[in-house]
mmCIF file of C-alpha atoms and ligand atoms in Angstrom:
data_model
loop_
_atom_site.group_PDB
_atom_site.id
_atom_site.type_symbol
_atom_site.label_atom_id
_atom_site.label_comp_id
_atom_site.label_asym_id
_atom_site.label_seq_id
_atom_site.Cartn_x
_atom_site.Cartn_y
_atom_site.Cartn_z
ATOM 1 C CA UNK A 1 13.735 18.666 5.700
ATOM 2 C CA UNK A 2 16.891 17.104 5.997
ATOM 3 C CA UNK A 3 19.902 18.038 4.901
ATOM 4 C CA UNK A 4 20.896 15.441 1.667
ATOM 5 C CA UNK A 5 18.601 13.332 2.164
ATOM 6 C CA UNK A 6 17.037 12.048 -1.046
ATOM 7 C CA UNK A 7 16.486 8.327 -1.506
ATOM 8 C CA UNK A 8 13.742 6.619 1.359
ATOM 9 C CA UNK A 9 13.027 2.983 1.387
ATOM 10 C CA UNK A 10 9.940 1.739 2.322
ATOM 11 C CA UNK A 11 9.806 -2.073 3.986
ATOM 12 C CA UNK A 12 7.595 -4.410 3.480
ATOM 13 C CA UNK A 13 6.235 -7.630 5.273
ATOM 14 C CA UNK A 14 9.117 -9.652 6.941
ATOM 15 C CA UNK A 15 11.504 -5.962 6.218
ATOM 16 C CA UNK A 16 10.536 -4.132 9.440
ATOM 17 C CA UNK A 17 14.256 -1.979 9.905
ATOM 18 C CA UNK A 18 17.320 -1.775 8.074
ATOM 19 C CA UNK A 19 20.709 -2.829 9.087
ATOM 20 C CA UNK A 20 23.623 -1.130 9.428
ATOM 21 C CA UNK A 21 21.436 2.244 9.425
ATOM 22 C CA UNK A 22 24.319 4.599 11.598
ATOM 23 C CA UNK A 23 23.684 7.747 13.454
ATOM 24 C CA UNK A 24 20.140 6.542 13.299
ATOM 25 C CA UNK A 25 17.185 9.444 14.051
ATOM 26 C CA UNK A 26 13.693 8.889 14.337
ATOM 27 C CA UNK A 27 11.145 10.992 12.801
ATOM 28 C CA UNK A 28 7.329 10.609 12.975
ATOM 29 C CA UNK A 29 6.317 13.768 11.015
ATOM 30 C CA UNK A 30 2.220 14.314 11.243
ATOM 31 C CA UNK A 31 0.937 14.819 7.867
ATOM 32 C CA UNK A 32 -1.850 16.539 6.551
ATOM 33 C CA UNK A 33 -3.448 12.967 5.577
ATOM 34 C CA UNK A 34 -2.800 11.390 9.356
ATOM 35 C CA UNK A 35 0.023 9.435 11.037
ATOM 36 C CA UNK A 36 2.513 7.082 9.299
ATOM 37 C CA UNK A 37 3.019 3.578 9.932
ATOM 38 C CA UNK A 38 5.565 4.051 12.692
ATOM 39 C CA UNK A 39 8.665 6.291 12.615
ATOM 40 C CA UNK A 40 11.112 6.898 9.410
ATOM 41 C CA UNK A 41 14.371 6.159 11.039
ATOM 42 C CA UNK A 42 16.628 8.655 9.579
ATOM 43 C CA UNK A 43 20.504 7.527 8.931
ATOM 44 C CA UNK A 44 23.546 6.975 6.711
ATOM 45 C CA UNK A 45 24.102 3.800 5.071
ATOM 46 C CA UNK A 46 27.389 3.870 3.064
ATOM 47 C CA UNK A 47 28.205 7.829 3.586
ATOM 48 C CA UNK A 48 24.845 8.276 2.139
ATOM 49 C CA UNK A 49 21.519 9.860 4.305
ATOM 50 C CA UNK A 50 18.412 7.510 3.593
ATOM 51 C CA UNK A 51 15.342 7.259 5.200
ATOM 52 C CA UNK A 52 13.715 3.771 6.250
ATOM 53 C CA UNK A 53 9.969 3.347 7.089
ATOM 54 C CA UNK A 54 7.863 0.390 7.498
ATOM 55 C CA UNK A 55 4.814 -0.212 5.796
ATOM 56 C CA UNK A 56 2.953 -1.923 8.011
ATOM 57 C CA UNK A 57 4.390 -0.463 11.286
ATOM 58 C CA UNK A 58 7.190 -1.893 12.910
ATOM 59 C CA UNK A 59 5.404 -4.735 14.971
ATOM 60 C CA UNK A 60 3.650 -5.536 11.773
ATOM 61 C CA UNK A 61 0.317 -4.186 13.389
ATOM 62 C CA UNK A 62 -1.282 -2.523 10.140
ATOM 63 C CA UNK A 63 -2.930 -4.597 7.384
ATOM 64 C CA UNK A 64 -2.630 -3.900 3.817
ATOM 65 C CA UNK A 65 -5.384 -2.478 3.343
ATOM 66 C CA UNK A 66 -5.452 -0.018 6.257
ATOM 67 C CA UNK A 67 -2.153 1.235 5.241
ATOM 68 C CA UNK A 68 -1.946 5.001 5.212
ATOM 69 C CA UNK A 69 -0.279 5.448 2.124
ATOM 70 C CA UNK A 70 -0.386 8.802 1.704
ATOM 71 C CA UNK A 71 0.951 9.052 5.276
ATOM 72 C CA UNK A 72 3.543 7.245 4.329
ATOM 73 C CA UNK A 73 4.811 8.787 1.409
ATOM 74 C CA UNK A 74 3.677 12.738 2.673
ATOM 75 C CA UNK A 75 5.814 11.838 5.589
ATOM 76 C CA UNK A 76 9.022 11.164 3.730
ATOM 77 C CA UNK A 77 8.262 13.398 1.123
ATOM 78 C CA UNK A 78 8.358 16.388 3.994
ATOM 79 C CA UNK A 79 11.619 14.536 5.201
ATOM 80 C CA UNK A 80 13.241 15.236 1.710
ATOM 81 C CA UNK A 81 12.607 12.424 -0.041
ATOM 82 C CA UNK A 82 12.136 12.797 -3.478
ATOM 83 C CA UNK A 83 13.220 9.287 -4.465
ATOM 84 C CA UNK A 84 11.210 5.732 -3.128
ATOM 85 C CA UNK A 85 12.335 2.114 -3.502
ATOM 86 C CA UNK A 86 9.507 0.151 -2.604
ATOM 87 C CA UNK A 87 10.429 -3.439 -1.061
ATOM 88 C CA UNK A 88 7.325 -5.143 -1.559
ATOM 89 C CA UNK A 89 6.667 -8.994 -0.349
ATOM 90 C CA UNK A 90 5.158 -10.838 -2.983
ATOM 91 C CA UNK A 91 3.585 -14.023 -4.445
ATOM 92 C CA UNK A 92 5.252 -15.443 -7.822
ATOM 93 C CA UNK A 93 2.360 -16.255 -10.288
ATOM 94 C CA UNK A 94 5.525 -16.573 -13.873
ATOM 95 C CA UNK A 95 7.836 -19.311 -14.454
ATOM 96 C CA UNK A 96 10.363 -16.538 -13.540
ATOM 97 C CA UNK A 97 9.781 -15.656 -10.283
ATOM 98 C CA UNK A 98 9.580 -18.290 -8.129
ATOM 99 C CA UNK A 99 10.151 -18.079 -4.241
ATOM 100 C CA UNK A 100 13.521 -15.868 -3.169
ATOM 101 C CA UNK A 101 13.740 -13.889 -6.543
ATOM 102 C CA UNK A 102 14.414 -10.004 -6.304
ATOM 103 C CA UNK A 103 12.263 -8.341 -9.518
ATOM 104 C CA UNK A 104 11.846 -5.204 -10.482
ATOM 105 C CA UNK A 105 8.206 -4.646 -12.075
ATOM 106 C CA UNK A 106 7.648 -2.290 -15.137
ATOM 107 C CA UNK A 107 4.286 -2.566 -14.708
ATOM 108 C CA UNK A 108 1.101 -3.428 -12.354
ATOM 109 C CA UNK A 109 -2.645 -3.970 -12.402
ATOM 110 C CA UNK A 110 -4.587 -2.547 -9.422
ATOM 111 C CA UNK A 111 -7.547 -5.544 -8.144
ATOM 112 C CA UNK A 112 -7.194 -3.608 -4.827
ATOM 113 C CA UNK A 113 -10.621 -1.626 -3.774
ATOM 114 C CA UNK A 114 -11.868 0.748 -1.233
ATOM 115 C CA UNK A 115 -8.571 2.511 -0.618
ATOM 116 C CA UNK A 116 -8.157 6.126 -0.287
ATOM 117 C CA UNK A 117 -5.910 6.203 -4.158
ATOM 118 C CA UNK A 118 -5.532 9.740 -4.458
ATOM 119 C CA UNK A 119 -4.679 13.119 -3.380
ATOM 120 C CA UNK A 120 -6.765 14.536 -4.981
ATOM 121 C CA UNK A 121 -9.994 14.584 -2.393
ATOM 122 C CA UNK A 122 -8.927 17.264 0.163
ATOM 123 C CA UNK A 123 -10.922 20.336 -0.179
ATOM 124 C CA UNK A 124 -9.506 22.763 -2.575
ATOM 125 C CA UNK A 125 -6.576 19.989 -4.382
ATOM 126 C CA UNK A 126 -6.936 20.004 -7.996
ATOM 127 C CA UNK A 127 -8.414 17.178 -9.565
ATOM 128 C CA UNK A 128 -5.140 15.391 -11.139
ATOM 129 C CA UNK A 129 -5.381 13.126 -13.925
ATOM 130 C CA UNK A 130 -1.724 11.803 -14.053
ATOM 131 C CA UNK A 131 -0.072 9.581 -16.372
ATOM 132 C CA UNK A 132 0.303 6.290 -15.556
ATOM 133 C CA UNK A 133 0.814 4.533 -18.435
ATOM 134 C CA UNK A 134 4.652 3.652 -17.297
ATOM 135 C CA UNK A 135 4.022 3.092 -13.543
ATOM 136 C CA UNK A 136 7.381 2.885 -12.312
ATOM 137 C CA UNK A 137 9.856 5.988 -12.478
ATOM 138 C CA UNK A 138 12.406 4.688 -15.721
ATOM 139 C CA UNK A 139 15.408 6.563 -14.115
ATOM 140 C CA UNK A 140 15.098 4.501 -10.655
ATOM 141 C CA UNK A 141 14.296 1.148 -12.321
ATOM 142 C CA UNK A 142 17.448 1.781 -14.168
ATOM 143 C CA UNK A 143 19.599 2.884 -11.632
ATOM 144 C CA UNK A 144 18.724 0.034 -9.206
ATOM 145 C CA UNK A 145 18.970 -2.572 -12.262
ATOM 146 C CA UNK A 146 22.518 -0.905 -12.450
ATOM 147 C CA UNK A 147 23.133 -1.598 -9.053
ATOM 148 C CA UNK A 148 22.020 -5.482 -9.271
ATOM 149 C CA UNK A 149 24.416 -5.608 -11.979
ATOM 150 C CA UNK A 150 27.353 -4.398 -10.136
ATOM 151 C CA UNK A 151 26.703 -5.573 -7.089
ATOM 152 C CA UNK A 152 26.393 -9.321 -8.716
ATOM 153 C CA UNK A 153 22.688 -9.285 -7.341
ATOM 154 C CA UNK A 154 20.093 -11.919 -9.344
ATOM 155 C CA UNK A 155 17.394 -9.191 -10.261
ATOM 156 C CA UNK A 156 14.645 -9.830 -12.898
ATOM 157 C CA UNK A 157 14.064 -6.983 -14.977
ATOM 158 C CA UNK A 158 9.753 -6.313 -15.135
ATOM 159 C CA UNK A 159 7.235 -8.186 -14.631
ATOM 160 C CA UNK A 160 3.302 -7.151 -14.133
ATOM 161 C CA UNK A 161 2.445 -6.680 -10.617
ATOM 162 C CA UNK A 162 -1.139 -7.401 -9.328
ATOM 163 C CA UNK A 163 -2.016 -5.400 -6.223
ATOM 164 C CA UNK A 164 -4.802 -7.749 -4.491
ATOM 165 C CA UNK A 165 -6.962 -6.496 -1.513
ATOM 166 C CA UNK A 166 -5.681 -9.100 0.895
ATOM 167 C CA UNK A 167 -4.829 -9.455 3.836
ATOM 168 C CA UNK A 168 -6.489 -13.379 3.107
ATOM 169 C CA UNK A 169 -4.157 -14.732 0.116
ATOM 170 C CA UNK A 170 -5.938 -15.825 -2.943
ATOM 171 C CA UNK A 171 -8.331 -18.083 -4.555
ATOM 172 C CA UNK A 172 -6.515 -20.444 -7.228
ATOM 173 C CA UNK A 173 -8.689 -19.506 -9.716
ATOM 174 C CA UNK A 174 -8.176 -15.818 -8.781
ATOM 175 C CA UNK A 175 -4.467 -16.103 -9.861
ATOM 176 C CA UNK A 176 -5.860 -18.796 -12.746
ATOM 177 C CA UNK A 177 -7.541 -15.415 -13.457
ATOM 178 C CA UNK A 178 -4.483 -12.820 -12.556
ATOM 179 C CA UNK A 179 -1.992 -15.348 -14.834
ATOM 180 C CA UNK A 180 -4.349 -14.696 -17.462
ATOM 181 C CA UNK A 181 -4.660 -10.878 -17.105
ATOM 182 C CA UNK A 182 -0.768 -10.886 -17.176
ATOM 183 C CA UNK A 183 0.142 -10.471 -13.899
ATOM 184 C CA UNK A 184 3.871 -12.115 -12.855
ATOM 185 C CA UNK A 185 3.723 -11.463 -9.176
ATOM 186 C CA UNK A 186 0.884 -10.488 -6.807
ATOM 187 C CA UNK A 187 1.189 -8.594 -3.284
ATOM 188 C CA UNK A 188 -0.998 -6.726 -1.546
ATOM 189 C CA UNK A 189 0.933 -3.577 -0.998
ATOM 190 C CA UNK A 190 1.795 -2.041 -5.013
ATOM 191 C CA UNK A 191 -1.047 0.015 -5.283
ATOM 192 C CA UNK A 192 -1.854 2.713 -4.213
ATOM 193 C CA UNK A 193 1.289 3.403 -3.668
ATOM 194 C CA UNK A 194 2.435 3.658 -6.376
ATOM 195 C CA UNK A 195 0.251 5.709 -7.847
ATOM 196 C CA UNK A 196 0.080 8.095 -4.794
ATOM 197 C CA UNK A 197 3.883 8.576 -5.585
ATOM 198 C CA UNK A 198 3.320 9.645 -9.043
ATOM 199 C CA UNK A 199 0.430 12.132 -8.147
ATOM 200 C CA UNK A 200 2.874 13.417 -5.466
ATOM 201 C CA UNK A 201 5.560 13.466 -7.712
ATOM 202 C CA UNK A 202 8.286 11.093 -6.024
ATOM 203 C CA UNK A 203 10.361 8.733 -8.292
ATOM 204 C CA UNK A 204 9.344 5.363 -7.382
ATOM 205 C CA UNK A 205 10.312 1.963 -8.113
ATOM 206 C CA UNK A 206 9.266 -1.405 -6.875
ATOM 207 C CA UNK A 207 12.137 -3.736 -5.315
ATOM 208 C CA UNK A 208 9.988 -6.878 -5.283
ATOM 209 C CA UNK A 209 11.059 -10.100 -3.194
ATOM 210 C CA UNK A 210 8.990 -13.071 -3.746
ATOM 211 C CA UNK A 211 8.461 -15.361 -0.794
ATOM 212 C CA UNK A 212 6.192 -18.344 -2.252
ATOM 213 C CA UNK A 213 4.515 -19.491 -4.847
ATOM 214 C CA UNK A 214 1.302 -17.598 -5.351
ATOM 215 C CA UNK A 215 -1.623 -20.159 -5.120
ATOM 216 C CA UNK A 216 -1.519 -23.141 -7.368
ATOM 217 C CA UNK A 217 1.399 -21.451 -9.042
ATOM 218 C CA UNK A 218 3.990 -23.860 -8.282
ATOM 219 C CA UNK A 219 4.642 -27.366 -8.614
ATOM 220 C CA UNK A 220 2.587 -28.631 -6.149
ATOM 221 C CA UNK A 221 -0.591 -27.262 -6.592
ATOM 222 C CA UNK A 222 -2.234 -28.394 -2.867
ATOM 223 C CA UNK A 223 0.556 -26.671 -1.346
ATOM 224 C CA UNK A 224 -0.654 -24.610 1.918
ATOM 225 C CA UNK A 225 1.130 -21.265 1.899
ATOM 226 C CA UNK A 226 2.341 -20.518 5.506
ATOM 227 C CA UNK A 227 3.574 -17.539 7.170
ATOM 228 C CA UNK A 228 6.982 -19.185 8.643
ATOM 229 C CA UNK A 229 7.629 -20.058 4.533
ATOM 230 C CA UNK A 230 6.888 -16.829 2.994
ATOM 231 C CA UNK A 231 9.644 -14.809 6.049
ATOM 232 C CA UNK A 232 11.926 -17.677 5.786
ATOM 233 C CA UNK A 233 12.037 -17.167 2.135
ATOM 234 C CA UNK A 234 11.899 -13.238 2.328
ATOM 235 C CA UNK A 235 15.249 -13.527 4.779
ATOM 236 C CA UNK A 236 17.065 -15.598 2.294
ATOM 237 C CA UNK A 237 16.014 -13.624 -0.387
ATOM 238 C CA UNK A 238 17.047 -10.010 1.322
ATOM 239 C CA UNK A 239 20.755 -11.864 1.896
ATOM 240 C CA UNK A 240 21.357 -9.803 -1.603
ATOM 241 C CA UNK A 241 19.453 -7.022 -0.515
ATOM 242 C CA UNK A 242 22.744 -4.717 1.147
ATOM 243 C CA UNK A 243 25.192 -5.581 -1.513
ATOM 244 C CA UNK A 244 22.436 -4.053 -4.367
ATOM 245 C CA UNK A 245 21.676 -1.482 -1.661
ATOM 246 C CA UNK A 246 25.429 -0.025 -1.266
ATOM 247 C CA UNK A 247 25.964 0.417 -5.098
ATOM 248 C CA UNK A 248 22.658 1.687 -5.307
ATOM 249 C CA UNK A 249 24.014 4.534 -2.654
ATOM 250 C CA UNK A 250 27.167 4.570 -4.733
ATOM 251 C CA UNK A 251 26.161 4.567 -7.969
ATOM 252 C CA UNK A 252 26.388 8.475 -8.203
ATOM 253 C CA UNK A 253 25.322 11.211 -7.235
ATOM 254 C CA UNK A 254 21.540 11.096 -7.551
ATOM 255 C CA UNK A 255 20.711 8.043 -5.557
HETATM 256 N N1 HPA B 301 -0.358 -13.165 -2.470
HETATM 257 C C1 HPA B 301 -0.484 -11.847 -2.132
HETATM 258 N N2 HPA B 301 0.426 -11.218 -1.408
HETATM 259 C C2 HPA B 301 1.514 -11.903 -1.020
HETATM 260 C C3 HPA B 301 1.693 -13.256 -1.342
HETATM 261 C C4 HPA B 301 0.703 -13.912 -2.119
HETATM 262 O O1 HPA B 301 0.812 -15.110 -2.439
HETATM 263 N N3 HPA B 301 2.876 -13.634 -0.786
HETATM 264 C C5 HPA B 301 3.390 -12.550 -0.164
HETATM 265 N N4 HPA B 301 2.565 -11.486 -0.304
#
């Protein structure tokens, strides 16, 4: 445990460490569900200790779908954590959230399949049957809203997010299909991490950051998604990324 600690961040693709991080410590707690990504680099960021640890390792080496989750969280969680801000990379599918917006889903559909999605498995856990009717934790959507808003950060507030198995983007017709359903933005990362969080009892909230257009979502319709687009796009995007960050940390005393 450490001391104050309360709030981790968890990085997505293109998001592999976070600046201006000071007195810096690295952790790599073993949990009872395996090894984490990579480290959680342990460190103040405006007066304020946060944790940082990136999803898919820090050289980018794990795919979506091989993602310890439960690692992930369990190892932050045994840090101190009690709060997550997911920074997921996404696709935008809505009018809304074209390439280098920040959202903030209120809600997600899960396509993903074959993960480990629970906690529930180990010998001797109880069988939980949470609710997850309101998949994001109110209190942090609202406080990080809040901190968009005084920060000057462009933030969309919701959106559907539809977790996809990846790591191969998708069909047109699958987000013909995913439009339909309801979805706004589609990554590969939302789930089940989200709904790990809420069966391990963290607050959790979804900081998305859209790098392109999901397929046939844009104007062009042939474009080719490329990787060079979607972390040029996530860098510009994350330029607003510290400013929502410090009044996040200064908002009060809970974040
Ligand atoms: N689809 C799924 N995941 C993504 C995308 C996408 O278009 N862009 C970034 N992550």
């Amino acid at each position: 445990m450490i001391p104050g600690l309360e709030l981790a961040l968890i990085g997505g693709t293109g998001l592999y460490q976070l600046a201006g991080l000071e007195d810096a410590e690295t952790h790599q707690p073993v949990t009872r569900y395996g090894a984490p990504s990579g480290p959680a680099h342990v460190g103040t960021l405006h007066g304020r200790r946060i944790a940082f640890l990136a999803r898919h390792g820090e050289g980018h080496s794990v795919p979506p779908h091989r993602v310890n989750y439960r690692a992930n969280l369990a190892a932050l969680q045994s840090l101190g954590a009690r709060r997550v801000l997911a920074l997921n990379t996404v696709g935008g599918i809505g009018a809304d959230f074209g390439p280098r917006v920040l959202a903030c889903p209120d809600q997600l559909i899960d396509y993903t399949w074959g993960r480990i999605s629970t906690v529930c498995e180990e010998p001797g856990t109880d069988v939980l049957h949470v609710d997850f009717g309101e998949p994001y934790s109110r209190g942090l959507r609202r406080q990080v809203l809040a901190a968009a808003q005084r920060s000057g950060t462009a933030l969309v507030d919701g959106g559907c997010y539809g977790a996809t198995q990846g790591p191969r983007l998708e069909t047109r017709a699958e987000i013909a299909r995913m439009r339909r359903d309801g979805c706004d933005l589609v990554g590969m990362t939302g789930m089940p991490e989200a709904g790990l969080a809420r069966e391990m009892g963290l607050d959790y909230a979804c900081l998305a950051i859209v790098a392109n257009w999901a397929a046939g979502a844009g104007p062009d319709p042939d474009e080719v998604i490329t990787l060079q687009d979607v972390l040029d796009n996530v860098a510009a995007a994350s330029a607003g990324l510290p400013g929502l960050l410090e009044a996040l940390l200064q908002g009060n005393g809970n974040a």
